[in-house]
Amino acid sequence: MESKSKIVNKLKLITRDKHVITSKWGKEPFSKGWRYGEGETLAVVKPGTLLELWKVLQVCVDSNVIVIMQAANTGLTGGSTPFGKNYDRSIVIINTLRIKSIQVIDNGKQIIALPGSSLYDLENKLKPLGKEPHSVIGSTSIGASIVGGVCNNSGGSLVHRGPAYTEYALYAKVNKEGKLELVNELDINLGSNPEEILFNLENKNYNNSDILKSKKLASDDKYSEIVRGVDQSTPARFNADKRLLHSASGSAGKIAVFALRLDTYEAPKKSKVFYVGSNNQDDFWKIRKDILINFKELPRLGDYMHRDCYDAAKKYSKDTFVVIERLGTNFLPSLFEFKRIVDIIAEKVKFLPDKFSDKLMQFLSNFWPNHLPKKMELFRDKYEHHWIIEMTNDGINEAEVYFKDFFKDKKGDFFICNSHEGKKAMLHRYVSASAIGRYQALNKNNIGEMMSLDIAFPRNEKNWLEILPKEINDKLELKFYYGHLFCHVFHHNYILKKGVDAKKLKQELLEIYDRRGAQYPAEHNVGHEYKAMPVLTEFYKKLDPTNFFNPGIGQTSKLKNWK
């Protein structure tokens, strides 16, 4: 292998010096996961064009280094950064955020997304056309990339759309002989060699006649039928579903994606948020079945939150809530970047505490008044279980008639949010995901580790709310439960008591889920937190036979040729 300095110099010749980062301080925001995982890297490279990306990949292949592809680095399971040591080659992270063009085709029915393009930018681009992207909450807010969502089969919150999926992709792979090759599955005539194809795509040097009409899918066309199958003994969606593993879709960084062609969706003409509360989990089981089986129009989304999670989000996610509400989602990636920089500085200044940014933001949030609507707060006091259901178009009247009838003889209740309350309800559920991290940061010295599990239960599982055996429950300091109830996808967040063996406890929990027929992860990538199922490992090996891209993903081998 060439010397490290020679490799770095070759990369700088392609992208210019300022787009090749080698300092420890400069690399950390890219080599350390948003919530999980970190490791050493030779360099972080930020190409500005598709052709630069191709040339960077060629240097890395010729130099026998590992490549980890990355966009916004917002993954929850460490799948877009190095993880620990035990690699047999140096690592180069290629960050694609400078290549963020989105091209609208076929009168807005489809788009072509380049590797650094974000869901947030896509949402804004489609709004004037009366269209919207696959995901409109959660990932959109934190600046997640379109390509990252497809590569991770991200589920999103929307009940009628299913995991992000397409069969149209332009990507680079390293073949069995160790040679880099470009694969054009976009079904667009762009040229005959890589340089020509990449230049023509990025500069939109094609016309409508070059776009082929084929029977390939640019979205999941089966999910609305699958999610309605409430009596089936398998989950509605999960990461290792063979049905949705196809080239870029589910690839988990085992190829370098240059572009994806995806469907867009008609934006609803009108929508209403129904806020539902109950102290009986069976009420929610019955509502779920009734809606999925009998309603003509599926809900747009339906997110569950336990009261404990509601309380934690109210206290520990207030600053995130206020930032998004006041400054917009576009500011949030900048906030996370600033937060990372503050923590890096704090590590170097002895008198500043660990997790300084969290402690500072939590302190400042205490001065902000209560940010939640009165109706939500009344429901918090009355009910343990909270369900935020958004209905659209004709489904609004359908739901109102149903809920009025359902709660005639039940102790639970519902109310229809005005637009102000609806936005706050959905935002409160979204920011709840950050509450556990903040709690752990503030109480690190008195508690054990943090654990977040992403579980897909069978569609016919009636006991969807977890009840743990006493011997496991006694090891937990706190439990926060939230998730997508219609899809039966849940996020179980735990704070362990001090001294508890996290690895052993995690295995005990996963064994319980196995016995219940659950799959995991449900909508997050396996990253380095979960062991990849055999179907995933086979898929990864087929895509990347020499283990050049993102080795170790799914707890697989980190060594060349999968040794």
mmCIF file with all atom_site columns, N, CA and C in Angstrom, residues 95-118:
data_model
loop_
_atom_site.group_PDB
_atom_site.id
_atom_site.type_symbol
_atom_site.label_atom_id
_atom_site.label_alt_id
_atom_site.label_comp_id
_atom_site.label_asym_id
_atom_site.label_entity_id
_atom_site.label_seq_id
_atom_site.pdbx_PDB_ins_code
_atom_site.Cartn_x
_atom_site.Cartn_y
_atom_site.Cartn_z
_atom_site.occupancy
_atom_site.B_iso_or_equiv
_atom_site.pdbx_formal_charge
_atom_site.auth_seq_id
_atom_site.auth_comp_id
_atom_site.auth_asym_id
_atom_site.auth_atom_id
_atom_site.pdbx_PDB_model_num
ATOM 1  N N  . ASN A 1 95  ? -17.641 12.046 2.310   1.00 0.00 ? 95  ASN A N  1
ATOM 2  C CA . ASN A 1 95  ? -18.869 12.757 2.675   1.00 0.00 ? 95  ASN A CA 1
ATOM 3  C C  . ASN A 1 95  ? -19.431 13.442 1.425   1.00 0.00 ? 95  ASN A C  1
ATOM 4  N N  . THR A 1 96  ? -20.696 13.172 1.131   1.00 0.00 ? 96  THR A N  1
ATOM 5  C CA . THR A 1 96  ? -21.280 13.586 -0.149  1.00 0.00 ? 96  THR A CA 1
ATOM 6  C C  . THR A 1 96  ? -22.131 14.850 -0.085  1.00 0.00 ? 96  THR A C  1
ATOM 7  N N  . LEU A 1 97  ? -22.140 15.552 1.036   1.00 0.00 ? 97  LEU A N  1
ATOM 8  C CA . LEU A 1 97  ? -23.089 16.658 1.209   1.00 0.00 ? 97  LEU A CA 1
ATOM 9  C C  . LEU A 1 97  ? -22.905 17.811 0.225   1.00 0.00 ? 97  LEU A C  1
ATOM 10 N N  . ARG A 1 98  ? -21.760 17.911 -0.415  1.00 0.00 ? 98  ARG A N  1
ATOM 11 C CA . ARG A 1 98  ? -21.574 18.977 -1.410  1.00 0.00 ? 98  ARG A CA 1
ATOM 12 C C  . ARG A 1 98  ? -22.269 18.646 -2.733  1.00 0.00 ? 98  ARG A C  1
ATOM 13 N N  . ILE A 1 99  ? -22.667 17.402 -2.913  1.00 0.00 ? 99  ILE A N  1
ATOM 14 C CA . ILE A 1 99  ? -23.299 16.980 -4.182  1.00 0.00 ? 99  ILE A CA 1
ATOM 15 C C  . ILE A 1 99  ? -24.787 16.801 -3.910  1.00 0.00 ? 99  ILE A C  1
ATOM 16 N N  . LYS A 1 100 ? -25.542 17.884 -3.933  1.00 0.00 ? 100 LYS A N  1
ATOM 17 C CA . LYS A 1 100 ? -26.891 17.827 -3.390  1.00 0.00 ? 100 LYS A CA 1
ATOM 18 C C  . LYS A 1 100 ? -27.997 18.195 -4.374  1.00 0.00 ? 100 LYS A C  1
ATOM 19 N N  . SER A 1 101 ? -27.741 18.075 -5.634  1.00 0.00 ? 101 SER A N  1
ATOM 20 C CA . SER A 1 101 ? -28.747 18.432 -6.642  1.00 0.00 ? 101 SER A CA 1
ATOM 21 C C  . SER A 1 101 ? -29.924 17.448 -6.646  1.00 0.00 ? 101 SER A C  1
ATOM 22 N N  . ILE A 1 102 ? -31.114 17.987 -6.915  1.00 0.00 ? 102 ILE A N  1
ATOM 23 C CA . ILE A 1 102 ? -32.327 17.175 -7.087  1.00 0.00 ? 102 ILE A CA 1
ATOM 24 C C  . ILE A 1 102 ? -32.950 17.569 -8.426  1.00 0.00 ? 102 ILE A C  1
ATOM 25 N N  . GLN A 1 103 ? -33.203 16.598 -9.278  1.00 0.00 ? 103 GLN A N  1
ATOM 26 C CA . GLN A 1 103 ? -33.783 16.853 -10.595 1.00 0.00 ? 103 GLN A CA 1
ATOM 27 C C  . GLN A 1 103 ? -35.209 16.308 -10.651 1.00 0.00 ? 103 GLN A C  1
ATOM 28 N N  . VAL A 1 104 ? -36.149 17.158 -11.033 1.00 0.00 ? 104 VAL A N  1
ATOM 29 C CA . VAL A 1 104 ? -37.551 16.748 -11.154 1.00 0.00 ? 104 VAL A CA 1
ATOM 30 C C  . VAL A 1 104 ? -37.804 16.285 -12.583 1.00 0.00 ? 104 VAL A C  1
ATOM 31 N N  . ILE A 1 105 ? -38.390 15.097 -12.735 1.00 0.00 ? 105 ILE A N  1
ATOM 32 C CA . ILE A 1 105 ? -38.670 14.554 -14.067 1.00 0.00 ? 105 ILE A CA 1
ATOM 33 C C  . ILE A 1 105 ? -40.131 14.110 -14.162 1.00 0.00 ? 105 ILE A C  1
ATOM 34 N N  . ASP A 1 106 ? -40.559 13.838 -15.392 1.00 0.00 ? 106 ASP A N  1
ATOM 35 C CA . ASP A 1 106 ? -41.903 13.317 -15.656 1.00 0.00 ? 106 ASP A CA 1
ATOM 36 C C  . ASP A 1 106 ? -42.994 14.169 -15.007 1.00 0.00 ? 106 ASP A C  1
ATOM 37 N N  . ASN A 1 107 ? -42.892 15.497 -15.226 1.00 0.00 ? 107 ASN A N  1
ATOM 38 C CA . ASN A 1 107 ? -43.892 16.434 -14.700 1.00 0.00 ? 107 ASN A CA 1
ATOM 39 C C  . ASN A 1 107 ? -44.088 16.320 -13.190 1.00 0.00 ? 107 ASN A C  1
ATOM 40 N N  . GLY A 1 108 ? -43.011 16.044 -12.487 1.00 0.00 ? 108 GLY A N  1
ATOM 41 C CA . GLY A 1 108 ? -43.061 15.993 -11.027 1.00 0.00 ? 108 GLY A CA 1
ATOM 42 C C  . GLY A 1 108 ? -43.463 14.647 -10.458 1.00 0.00 ? 108 GLY A C  1
ATOM 43 N N  . LYS A 1 109 ? -43.706 13.649 -11.328 1.00 0.00 ? 109 LYS A N  1
ATOM 44 C CA . LYS A 1 109 ? -44.093 12.330 -10.812 1.00 0.00 ? 109 LYS A CA 1
ATOM 45 C C  . LYS A 1 109 ? -42.908 11.592 -10.200 1.00 0.00 ? 109 LYS A C  1
ATOM 46 N N  . GLN A 1 110 ? -41.709 11.945 -10.653 1.00 0.00 ? 110 GLN A N  1
ATOM 47 C CA . GLN A 1 110 ? -40.502 11.316 -10.112 1.00 0.00 ? 110 GLN A CA 1
ATOM 48 C C  . GLN A 1 110 ? -39.411 12.364 -9.957  1.00 0.00 ? 110 GLN A C  1
ATOM 49 N N  . ILE A 1 111 ? -38.405 12.006 -9.171  1.00 0.00 ? 111 ILE A N  1
ATOM 50 C CA . ILE A 1 111 ? -37.225 12.861 -9.018  1.00 0.00 ? 111 ILE A CA 1
ATOM 51 C C  . ILE A 1 111 ? -35.970 12.003 -9.133  1.00 0.00 ? 111 ILE A C  1
ATOM 52 N N  . ILE A 1 112 ? -34.861 12.662 -9.433  1.00 0.00 ? 112 ILE A N  1
ATOM 53 C CA . ILE A 1 112 ? -33.548 12.025 -9.379  1.00 0.00 ? 112 ILE A CA 1
ATOM 54 C C  . ILE A 1 112 ? -32.765 12.733 -8.288  1.00 0.00 ? 112 ILE A C  1
ATOM 55 N N  . ALA A 1 113 ? -32.335 11.978 -7.294  1.00 0.00 ? 113 ALA A N  1
ATOM 56 C CA . ALA A 1 113 ? -31.620 12.539 -6.141  1.00 0.00 ? 113 ALA A CA 1
ATOM 57 C C  . ALA A 1 113 ? -30.148 12.170 -6.222  1.00 0.00 ? 113 ALA A C  1
ATOM 58 N N  . LEU A 1 114 ? -29.277 13.170 -6.174  1.00 0.00 ? 114 LEU A N  1
ATOM 59 C CA . LEU A 1 114 ? -27.848 12.926 -6.087  1.00 0.00 ? 114 LEU A CA 1
ATOM 60 C C  . LEU A 1 114 ? -27.466 12.673 -4.628  1.00 0.00 ? 114 LEU A C  1
ATOM 61 N N  . PRO A 1 115 ? -26.267 12.152 -4.365  1.00 0.00 ? 115 PRO A N  1
ATOM 62 C CA . PRO A 1 115 ? -25.990 11.528 -3.053  1.00 0.00 ? 115 PRO A CA 1
ATOM 63 C C  . PRO A 1 115 ? -26.110 12.399 -1.819  1.00 0.00 ? 115 PRO A C  1
ATOM 64 N N  . GLY A 1 116 ? -25.881 13.719 -1.939  1.00 0.00 ? 116 GLY A N  1
ATOM 65 C CA . GLY A 1 116 ? -25.946 14.563 -0.739  1.00 0.00 ? 116 GLY A CA 1
ATOM 66 C C  . GLY A 1 116 ? -27.262 15.290 -0.564  1.00 0.00 ? 116 GLY A C  1
ATOM 67 N N  . SER A 1 117 ? -28.220 15.062 -1.449  1.00 0.00 ? 117 SER A N  1
ATOM 68 C CA . SER A 1 117 ? -29.498 15.776 -1.376  1.00 0.00 ? 117 SER A CA 1
ATOM 69 C C  . SER A 1 117 ? -30.295 15.334 -0.152  1.00 0.00 ? 117 SER A C  1
ATOM 70 N N  . SER A 1 118 ? -30.985 16.303 0.465   1.00 0.00 ? 118 SER A N  1
ATOM 71 C CA . SER A 1 118 ? -31.688 16.013 1.720   1.00 0.00 ? 118 SER A CA 1
ATOM 72 C C  . SER A 1 118 ? -33.197 15.937 1.513   1.00 0.00 ? 118 SER A C  1
#
